[in-house]
Coordinates of C-alpha atoms in Angstrom, one line a residue:
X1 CA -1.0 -27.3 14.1
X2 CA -3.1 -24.3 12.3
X3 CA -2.2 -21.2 13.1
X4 CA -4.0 -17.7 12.8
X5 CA -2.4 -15.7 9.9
X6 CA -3.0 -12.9 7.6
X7 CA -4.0 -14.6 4.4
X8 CA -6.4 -17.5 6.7
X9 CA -8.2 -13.8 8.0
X10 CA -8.4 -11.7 4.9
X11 CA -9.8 -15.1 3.6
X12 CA -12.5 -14.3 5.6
X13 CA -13.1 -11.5 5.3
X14 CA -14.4 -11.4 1.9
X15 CA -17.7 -9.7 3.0
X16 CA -15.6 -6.7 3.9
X17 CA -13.1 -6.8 0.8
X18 CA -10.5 -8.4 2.3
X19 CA -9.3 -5.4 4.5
X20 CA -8.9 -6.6 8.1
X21 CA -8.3 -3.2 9.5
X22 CA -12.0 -2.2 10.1
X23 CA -13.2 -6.1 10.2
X24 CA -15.9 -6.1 12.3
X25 CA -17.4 -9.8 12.3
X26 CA -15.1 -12.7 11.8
X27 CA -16.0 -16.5 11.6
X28 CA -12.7 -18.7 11.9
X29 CA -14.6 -21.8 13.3
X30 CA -13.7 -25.5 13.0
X31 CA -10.3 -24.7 11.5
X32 CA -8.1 -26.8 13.9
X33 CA -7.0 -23.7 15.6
X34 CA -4.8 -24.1 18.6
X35 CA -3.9 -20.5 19.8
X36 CA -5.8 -17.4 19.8
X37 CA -2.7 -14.6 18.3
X38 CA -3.1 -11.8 16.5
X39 CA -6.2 -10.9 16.3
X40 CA -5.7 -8.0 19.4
X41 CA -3.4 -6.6 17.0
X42 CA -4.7 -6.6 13.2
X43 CA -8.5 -6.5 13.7
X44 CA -9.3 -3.6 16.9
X45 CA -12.6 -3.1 15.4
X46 CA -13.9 -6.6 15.9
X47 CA -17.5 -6.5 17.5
X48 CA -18.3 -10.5 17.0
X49 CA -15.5 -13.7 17.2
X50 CA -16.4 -16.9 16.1
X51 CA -13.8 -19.7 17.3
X52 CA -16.0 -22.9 18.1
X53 CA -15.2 -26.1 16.9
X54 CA -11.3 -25.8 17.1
X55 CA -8.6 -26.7 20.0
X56 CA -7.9 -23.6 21.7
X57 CA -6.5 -24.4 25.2
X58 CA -6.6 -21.1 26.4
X59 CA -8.0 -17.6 26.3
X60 CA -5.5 -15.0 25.4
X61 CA -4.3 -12.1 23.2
X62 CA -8.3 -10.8 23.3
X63 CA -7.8 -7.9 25.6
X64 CA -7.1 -5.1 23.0
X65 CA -10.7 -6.0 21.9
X66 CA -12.3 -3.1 23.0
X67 CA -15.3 -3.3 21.1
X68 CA -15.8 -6.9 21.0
X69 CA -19.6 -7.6 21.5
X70 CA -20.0 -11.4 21.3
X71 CA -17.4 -14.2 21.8
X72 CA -17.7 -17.8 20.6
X73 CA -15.4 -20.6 22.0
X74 CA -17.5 -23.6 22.1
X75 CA -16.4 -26.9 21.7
X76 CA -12.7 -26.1 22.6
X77 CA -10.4 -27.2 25.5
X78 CA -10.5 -23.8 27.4
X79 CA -10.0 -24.8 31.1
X80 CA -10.0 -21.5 32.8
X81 CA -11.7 -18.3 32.3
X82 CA -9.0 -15.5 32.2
X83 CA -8.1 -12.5 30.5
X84 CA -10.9 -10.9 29.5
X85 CA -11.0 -8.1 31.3
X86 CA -9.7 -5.9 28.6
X87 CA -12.7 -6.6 26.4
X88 CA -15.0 -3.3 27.9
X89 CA -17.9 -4.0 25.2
X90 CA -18.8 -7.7 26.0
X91 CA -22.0 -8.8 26.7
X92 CA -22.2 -12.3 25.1
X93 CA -19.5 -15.0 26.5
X94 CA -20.6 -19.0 24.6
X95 CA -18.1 -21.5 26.7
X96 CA -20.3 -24.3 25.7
X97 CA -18.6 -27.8 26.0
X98 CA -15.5 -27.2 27.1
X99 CA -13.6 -28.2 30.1
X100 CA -14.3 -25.1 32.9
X101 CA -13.4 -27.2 36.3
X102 CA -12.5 -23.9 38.0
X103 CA -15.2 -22.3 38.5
X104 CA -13.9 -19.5 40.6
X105 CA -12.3 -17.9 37.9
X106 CA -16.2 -16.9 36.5
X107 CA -15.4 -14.2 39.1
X108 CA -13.2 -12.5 37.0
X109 CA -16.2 -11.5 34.7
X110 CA -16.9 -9.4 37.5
X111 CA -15.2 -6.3 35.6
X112 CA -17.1 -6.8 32.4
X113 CA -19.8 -4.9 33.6
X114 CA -21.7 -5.0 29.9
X115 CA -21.5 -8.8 30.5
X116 CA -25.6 -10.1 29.7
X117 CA -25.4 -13.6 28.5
X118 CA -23.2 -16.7 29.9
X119 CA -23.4 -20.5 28.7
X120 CA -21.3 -23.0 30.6
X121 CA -23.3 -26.0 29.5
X122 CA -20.9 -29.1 29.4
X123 CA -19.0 -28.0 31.5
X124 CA -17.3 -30.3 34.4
X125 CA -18.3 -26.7 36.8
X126 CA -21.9 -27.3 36.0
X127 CA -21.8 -30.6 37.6
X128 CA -20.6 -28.7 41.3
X129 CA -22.9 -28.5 44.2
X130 CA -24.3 -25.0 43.8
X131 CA -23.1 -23.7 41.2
X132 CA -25.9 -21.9 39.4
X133 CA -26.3 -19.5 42.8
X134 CA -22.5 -19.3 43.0
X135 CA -22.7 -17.9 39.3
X136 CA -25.6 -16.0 39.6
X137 CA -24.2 -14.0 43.1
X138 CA -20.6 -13.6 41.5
X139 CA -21.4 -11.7 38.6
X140 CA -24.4 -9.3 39.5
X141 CA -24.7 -7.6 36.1
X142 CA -25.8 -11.0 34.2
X143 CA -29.2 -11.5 32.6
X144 CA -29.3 -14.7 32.0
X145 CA -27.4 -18.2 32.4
X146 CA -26.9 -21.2 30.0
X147 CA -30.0 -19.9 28.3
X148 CA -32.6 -19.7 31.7
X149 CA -33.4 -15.8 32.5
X150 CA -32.1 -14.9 36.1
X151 CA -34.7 -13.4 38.1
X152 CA -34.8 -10.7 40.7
X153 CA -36.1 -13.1 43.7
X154 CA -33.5 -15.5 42.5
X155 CA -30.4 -13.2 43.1
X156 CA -31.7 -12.2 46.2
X157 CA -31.5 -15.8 47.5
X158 CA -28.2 -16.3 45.4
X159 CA -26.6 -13.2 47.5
X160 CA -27.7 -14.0 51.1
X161 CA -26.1 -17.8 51.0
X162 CA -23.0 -16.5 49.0
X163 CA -20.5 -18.0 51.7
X164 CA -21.7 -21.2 52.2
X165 CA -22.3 -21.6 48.6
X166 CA -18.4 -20.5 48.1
X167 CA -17.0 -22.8 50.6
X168 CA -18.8 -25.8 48.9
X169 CA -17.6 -24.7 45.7
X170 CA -14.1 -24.3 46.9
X171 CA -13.7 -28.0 48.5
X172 CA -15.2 -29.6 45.1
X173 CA -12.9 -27.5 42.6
X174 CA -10.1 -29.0 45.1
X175 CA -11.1 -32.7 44.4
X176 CA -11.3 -32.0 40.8
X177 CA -8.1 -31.0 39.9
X178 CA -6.7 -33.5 41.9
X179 CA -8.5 -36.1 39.2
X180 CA -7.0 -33.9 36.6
X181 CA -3.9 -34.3 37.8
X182 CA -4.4 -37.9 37.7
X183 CA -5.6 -38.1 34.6
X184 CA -2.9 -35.9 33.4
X185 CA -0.4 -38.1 34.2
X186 CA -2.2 -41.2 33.3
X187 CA -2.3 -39.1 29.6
X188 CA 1.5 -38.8 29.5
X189 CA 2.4 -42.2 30.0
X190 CA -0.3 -43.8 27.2
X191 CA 1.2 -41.3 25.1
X192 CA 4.6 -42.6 26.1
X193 CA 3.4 -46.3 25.6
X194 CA 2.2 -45.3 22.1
X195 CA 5.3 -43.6 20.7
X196 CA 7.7 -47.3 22.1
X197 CA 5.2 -49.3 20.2
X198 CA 5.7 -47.0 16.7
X199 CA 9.3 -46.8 17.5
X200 CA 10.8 -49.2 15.0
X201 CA 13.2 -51.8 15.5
X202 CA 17.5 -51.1 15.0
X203 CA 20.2 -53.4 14.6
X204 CA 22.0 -53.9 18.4
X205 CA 18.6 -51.9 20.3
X206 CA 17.8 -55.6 21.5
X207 CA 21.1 -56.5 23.6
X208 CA 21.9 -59.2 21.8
X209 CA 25.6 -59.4 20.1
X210 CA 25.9 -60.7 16.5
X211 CA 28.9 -62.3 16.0
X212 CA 28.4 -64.9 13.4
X213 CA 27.0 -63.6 10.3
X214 CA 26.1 -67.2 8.9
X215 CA 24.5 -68.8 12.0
X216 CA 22.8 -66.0 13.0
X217 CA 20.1 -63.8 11.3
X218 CA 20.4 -60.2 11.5
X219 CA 17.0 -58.3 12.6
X220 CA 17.5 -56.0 9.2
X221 CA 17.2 -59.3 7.6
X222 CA 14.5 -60.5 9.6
X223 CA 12.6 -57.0 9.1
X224 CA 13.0 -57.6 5.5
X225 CA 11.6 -60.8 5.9
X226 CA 8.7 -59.2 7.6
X227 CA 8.2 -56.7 4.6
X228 CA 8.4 -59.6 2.2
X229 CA 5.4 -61.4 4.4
X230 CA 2.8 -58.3 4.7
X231 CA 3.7 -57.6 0.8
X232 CA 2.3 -60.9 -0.1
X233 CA -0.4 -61.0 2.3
X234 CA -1.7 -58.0 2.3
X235 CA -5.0 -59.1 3.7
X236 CA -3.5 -59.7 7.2
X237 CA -2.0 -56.4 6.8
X238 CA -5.4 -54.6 6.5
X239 CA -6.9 -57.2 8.6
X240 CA -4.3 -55.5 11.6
X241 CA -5.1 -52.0 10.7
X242 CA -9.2 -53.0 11.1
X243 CA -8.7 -54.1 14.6
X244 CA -6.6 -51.4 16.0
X245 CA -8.8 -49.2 14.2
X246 CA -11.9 -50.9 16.0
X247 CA -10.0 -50.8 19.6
X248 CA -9.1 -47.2 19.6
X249 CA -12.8 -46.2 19.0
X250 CA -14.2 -48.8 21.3
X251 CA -11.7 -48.3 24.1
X252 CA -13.2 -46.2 27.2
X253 CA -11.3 -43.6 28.3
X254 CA -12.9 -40.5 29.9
X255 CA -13.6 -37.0 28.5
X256 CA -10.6 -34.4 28.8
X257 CA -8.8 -32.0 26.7
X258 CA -6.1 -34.8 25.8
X259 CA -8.5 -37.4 24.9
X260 CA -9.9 -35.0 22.0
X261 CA -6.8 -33.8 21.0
X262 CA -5.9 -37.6 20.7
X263 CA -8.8 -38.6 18.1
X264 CA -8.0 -35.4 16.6
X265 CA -4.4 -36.7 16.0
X266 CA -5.7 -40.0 15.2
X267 CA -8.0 -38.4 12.8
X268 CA -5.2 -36.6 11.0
X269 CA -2.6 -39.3 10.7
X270 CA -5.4 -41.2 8.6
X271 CA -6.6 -38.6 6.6
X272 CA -3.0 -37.6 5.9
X273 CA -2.2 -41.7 5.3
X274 CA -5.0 -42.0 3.0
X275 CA -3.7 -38.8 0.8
X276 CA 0.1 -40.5 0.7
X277 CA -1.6 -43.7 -0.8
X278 CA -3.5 -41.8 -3.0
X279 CA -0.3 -40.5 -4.3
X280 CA 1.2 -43.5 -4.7
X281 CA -0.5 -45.2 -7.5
X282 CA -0.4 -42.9 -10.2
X283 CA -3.2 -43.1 -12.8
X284 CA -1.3 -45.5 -16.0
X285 CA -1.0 -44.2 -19.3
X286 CA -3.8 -45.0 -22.0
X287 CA -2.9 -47.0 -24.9
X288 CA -3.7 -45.0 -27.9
X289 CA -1.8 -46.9 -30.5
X290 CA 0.3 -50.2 -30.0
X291 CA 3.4 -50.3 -30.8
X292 CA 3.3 -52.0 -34.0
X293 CA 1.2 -48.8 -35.0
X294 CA -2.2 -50.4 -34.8
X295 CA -4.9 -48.0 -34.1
X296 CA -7.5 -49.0 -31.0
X297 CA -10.9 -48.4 -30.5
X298 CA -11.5 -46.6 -27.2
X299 CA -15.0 -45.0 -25.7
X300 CA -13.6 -43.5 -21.9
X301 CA -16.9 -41.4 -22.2
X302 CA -19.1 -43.8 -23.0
X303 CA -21.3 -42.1 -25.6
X304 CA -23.5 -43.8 -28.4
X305 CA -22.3 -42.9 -31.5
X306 CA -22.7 -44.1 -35.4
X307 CA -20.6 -44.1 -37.8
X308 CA -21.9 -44.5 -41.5
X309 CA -20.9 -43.8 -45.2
X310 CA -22.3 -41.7 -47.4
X311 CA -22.0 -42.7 -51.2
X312 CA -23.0 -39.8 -52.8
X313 CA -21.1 -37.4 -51.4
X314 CA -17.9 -39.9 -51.0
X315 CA -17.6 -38.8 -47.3
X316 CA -17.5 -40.4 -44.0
X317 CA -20.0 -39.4 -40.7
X318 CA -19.4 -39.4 -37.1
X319 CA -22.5 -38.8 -35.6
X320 CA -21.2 -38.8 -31.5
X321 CA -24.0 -38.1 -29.3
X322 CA -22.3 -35.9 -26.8
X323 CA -24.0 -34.3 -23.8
X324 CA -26.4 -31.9 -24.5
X325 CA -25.4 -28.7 -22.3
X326 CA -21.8 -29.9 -22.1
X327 CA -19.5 -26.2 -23.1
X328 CA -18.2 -27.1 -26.6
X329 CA -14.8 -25.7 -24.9
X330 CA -14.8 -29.2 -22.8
X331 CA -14.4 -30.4 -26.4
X332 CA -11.5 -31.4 -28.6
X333 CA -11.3 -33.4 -32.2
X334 CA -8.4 -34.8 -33.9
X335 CA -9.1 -36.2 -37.5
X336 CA -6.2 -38.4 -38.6
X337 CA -6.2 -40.0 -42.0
X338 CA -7.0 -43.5 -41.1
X339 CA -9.2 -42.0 -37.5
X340 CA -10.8 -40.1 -35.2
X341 CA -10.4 -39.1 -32.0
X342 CA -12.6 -37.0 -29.7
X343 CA -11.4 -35.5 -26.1
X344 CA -14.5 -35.0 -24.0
X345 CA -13.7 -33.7 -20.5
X346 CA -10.3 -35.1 -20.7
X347 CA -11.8 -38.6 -22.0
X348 CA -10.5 -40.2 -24.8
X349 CA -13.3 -41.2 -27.7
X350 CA -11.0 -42.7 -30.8
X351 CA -12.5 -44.8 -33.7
X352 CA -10.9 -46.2 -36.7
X353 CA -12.2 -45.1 -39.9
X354 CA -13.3 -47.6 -42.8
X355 CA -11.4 -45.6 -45.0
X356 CA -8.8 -42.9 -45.9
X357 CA -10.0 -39.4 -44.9
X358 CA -8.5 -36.3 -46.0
X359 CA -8.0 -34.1 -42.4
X360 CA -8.0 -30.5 -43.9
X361 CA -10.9 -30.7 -45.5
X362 CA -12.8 -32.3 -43.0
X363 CA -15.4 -30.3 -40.5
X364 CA -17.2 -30.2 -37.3
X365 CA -20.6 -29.3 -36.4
X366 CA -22.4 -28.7 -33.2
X367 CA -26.2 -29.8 -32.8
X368 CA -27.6 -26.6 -30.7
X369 CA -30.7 -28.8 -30.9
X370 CA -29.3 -31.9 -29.1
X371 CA -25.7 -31.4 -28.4
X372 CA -24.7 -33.9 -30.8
X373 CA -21.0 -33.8 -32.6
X374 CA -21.0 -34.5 -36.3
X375 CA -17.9 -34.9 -38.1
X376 CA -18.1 -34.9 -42.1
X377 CA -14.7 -36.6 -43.3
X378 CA -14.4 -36.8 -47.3
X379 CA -12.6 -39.9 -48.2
X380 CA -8.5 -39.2 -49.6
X381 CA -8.5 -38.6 -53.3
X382 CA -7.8 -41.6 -55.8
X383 CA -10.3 -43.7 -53.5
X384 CA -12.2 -46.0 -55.8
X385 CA -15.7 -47.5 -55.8
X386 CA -17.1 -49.6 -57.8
X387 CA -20.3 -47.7 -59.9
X388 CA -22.8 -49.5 -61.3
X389 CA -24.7 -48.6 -64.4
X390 CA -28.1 -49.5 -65.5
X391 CA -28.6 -50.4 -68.6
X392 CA -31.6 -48.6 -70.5
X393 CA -34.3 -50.5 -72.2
X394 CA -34.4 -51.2 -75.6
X395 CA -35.9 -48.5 -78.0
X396 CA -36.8 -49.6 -81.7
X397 CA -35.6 -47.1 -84.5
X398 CA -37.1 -46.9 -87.8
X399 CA -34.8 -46.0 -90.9
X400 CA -36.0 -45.3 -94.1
X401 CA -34.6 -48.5 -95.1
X402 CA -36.6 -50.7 -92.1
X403 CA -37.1 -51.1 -88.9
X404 CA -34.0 -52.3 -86.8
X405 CA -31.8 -50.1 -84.0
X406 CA -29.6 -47.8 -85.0
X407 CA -25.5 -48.4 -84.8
X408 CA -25.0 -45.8 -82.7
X409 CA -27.9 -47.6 -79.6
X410 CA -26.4 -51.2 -80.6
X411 CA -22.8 -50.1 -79.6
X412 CA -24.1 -48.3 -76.6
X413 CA -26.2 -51.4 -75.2
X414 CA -23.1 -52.9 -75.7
X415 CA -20.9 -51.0 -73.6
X416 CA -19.7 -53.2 -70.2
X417 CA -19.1 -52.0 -66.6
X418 CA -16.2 -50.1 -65.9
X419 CA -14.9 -48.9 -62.5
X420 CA -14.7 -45.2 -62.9
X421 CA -13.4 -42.1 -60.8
X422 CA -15.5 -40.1 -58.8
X423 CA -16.5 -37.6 -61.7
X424 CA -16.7 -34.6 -59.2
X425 CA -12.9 -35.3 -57.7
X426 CA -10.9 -36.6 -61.2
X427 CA -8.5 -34.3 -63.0
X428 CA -7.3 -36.7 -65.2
X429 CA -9.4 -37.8 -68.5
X430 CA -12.1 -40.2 -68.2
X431 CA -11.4 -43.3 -69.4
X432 CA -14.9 -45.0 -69.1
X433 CA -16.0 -42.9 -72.4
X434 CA -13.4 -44.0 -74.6
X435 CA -14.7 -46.3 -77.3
X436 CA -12.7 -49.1 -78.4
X437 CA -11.4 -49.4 -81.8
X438 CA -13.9 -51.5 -84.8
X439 CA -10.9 -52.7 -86.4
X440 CA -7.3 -51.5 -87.0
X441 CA -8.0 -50.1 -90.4
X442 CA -10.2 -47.7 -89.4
X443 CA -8.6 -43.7 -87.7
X444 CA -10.3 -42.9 -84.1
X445 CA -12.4 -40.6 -85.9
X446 CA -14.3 -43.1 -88.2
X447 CA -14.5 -45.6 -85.5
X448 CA -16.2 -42.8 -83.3
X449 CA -18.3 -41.3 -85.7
X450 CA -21.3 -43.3 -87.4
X451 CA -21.3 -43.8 -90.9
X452 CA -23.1 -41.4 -93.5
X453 CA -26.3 -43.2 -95.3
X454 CA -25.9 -43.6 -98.6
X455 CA -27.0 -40.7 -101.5
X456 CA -29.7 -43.0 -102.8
X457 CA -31.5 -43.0 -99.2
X458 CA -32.6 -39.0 -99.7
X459 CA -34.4 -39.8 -102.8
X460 CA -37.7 -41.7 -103.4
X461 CA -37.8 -43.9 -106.7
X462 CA -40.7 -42.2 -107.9
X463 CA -38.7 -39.1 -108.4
X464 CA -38.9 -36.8 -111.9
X465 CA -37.0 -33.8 -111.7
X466 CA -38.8 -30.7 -112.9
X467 CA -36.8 -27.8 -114.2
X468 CA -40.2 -25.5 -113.9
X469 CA -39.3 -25.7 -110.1
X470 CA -36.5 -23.2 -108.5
X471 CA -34.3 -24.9 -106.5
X472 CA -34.1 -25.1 -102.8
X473 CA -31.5 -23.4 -100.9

């Protein structure tokens, strides 16, 4: 059951700032309601009142409305029209679809002389022998009735046959609440049939005395039985709850205030049923990493990505194409050593990298262009790869003592592959430049160093010294 309270109205109210003191239009409609209350008392300036759509039985706790203008209860179970005679300002009254049998209590609208407009369609009054004119000469000051103007010539002739109208009226509002009475009573004991076939079966409730435990089978044991059964069938078990399902909805029963209230229950209980099983299976856990500490590959988003190496710079690239107009605050990276993982939205996106990354020095860019993530991971330091060098061609020398290549080009031709550190992360010295040793004889600094030509190579042999000549310094 809902019931009217403070917080539901300031709720509503939010076109006046919450305050509910000088509230003048209120909309409270298909909330479940099942009693008007408080509303005489926290909102006296109210000029318009929507309550359709709920399960309002009765109309009360309006009369301290003094300014209320326009009243909405369609599509409730009102059954009477009554107090609203406190409500001086009212000239709209909407009682559409509800269930009005009495329709002598219209004449207590008599009093609301402001009173202009009046629907009663779906009604069970409207069904009565004469009951437009019966309306039409009980409340004088109306305009019009369930949306058809009332004209002058048609009150007259409402007016002059007022008593024969009223005695018609009178005997048929008799024969109807006798059916309500009926059906009233034919409510009570479905809904008494209902609650002995939810009531569940006890131990002893069935008159039967257990005296031997070993011949005879307890019902707890027989109800477990029965819970073992629908557990491993759970087909029939559905299969039961689609029929009754299909007989409440296909069963005819006739239109009164218990028969909605009824689906409305039924209504509830599976909304309410299909929240508890909700509840009950809990979303499991995602497997990150097993428990032997292997990393897994997992894509819960489902976005392309590529994932490539770049040799030159010695750094690894996730290029994850992530929605363009996503908020990059929906987004959140982890760079591990030996992986990646992305949370996008709450979705897990982890890859394992080819290699060793070092995680503080790695970075992540947004695309503004496309939305795309790209994360630049450098590999860890001491990583090796395997260089290879390419060997220069040939180049001829010419010495003054013939042609032939130098020493210095023959030991360089010479030199082999090595595998060498990345020169732009060592700190160490660079052992790919060392030359190796001619022989054991020779120091490090005669095997590095080429030798000196001899003296004789500076001078020609057609050389005559002439002491005319200063010398050259």
């Amino acid at each position: 059951m809902v019931y009217i309270t403070e917080d539901l109205i300031r709720r509503r109210a939010e076109h006046n700032e919450c305050e509910i003191f000088s509230l003048e239009e209120v909309s409270l409609h298909q909330q479940d309601i099942e009693r008007i209350e408080h509303l005489d008392r926290w909102c006296r300036e109210l000029r318009i009142l929507y309550l359709q759509n709920n399960l309002i039985p009765r109309i009360e706790n309006v009369g301290r409305l003094k300014k209320l203008e326009y009243l909405n209860l369609a599509l409730n179970n009102i059954e009477v029209i009554e107090n609203l005679e406190g409500c001086e300002s009212l000239q709209k009254l909407d009682l559409t679809v509800n269930f009005v049998g009495r329709l002598s209590s219209v004449e207590s609208l008599r009093h609301n002389i402001h009173l202009r407009e009046l629907f009663l369609v779906g009604n069970p009054c409207t069904r009565f022998e004469g009951y437009r004119q019966f309306v039409v000469a009980a409340l004088p000051q109306l305009k019009s009735l369930d949306g058809t103007e009332i004209s002058r010539s048609e009150r007259i002739r409402a007016s002059q046959g007022l008593e024969e109208v009223r005695r018609r009226v009178a005997e048929q509002e008799q024969e109807y609440l006798r059916r309500r009475a009926e059906e009233k009573e034919e409510a009570r004991r479905k809904e008494a049939g209902v609650e002995e076939e939810k009531k569940e079966r006890k131990p002893g409730f069935d008159g039967r005395w257990y005296t031997d435990i070993n011949n005879t089978a307890s019902p707890e044991s027989e109800e477990n039985k029965e819970n073992r059964e629908l557990k491993e069938n759970p087909k029939n078990l559905e299969e039961d709850e689609e029929q009754r399902e299909r007989e409440f909805w296909h069963t005819p029963c006739s239109f009164t205030p218990e028969s909605r209230l009824e689906a409305h229950r039924h209504l509830e209980e599976k909304r309410r049923a299909k929240e508890k099983g909700k509840e009950k299976k809990p979303k499991a856990p995602r497997t990150l990493i097993t428990a032997d500490g292997r990393v897994l590959n997992i894509n819960e988003p489902k976005l392309d990505f590529s994932l490539t190496e770049d040799e030159e710079n010695n750094t690894i690239i996730l290029d994850l194409e992530v929605h363009r107009h996503m908020d990059t605050s929906l987004i959140d990276v982890d760079v591990q050593p030996s992986y990646a993982r992305v949370t996008v939205k709450g979705k897990i996106f982890q890859v394992v990298l080819p290699a060793e990354v070092k995680p503080d020095s790695s970075t992540a860019q947004r695309s503004q262009t496309t939305g795309h993530l790209l994360l630049t991971m450098p590999r860890a330091e001491g990583e090796i790869k395997v260089t290879k060098t390419i060997p220069s061609p040939p180049r001829v020398c010419q010495n003054r003592r013939g042609g032939g290549l130098s020493e210095d080009n023959q030991r360089k031709n010479n030199v082999p592959e090595r595998l060498e550190v990345d020169p732009s992360k060592r700190t160490a010295v660079d052992l790919a430049i060392i030359v190796p040793r001619q022989s054991a004889k020779e120091g490090p600094m005669e095997a590095s160093r080429p030798a000196p030509p001899p003296a004789e190579d500076h001078f020609s042999e057609g050389f005559v010294d002439d002491p005319d000549v200063p010398l050259l310094i």
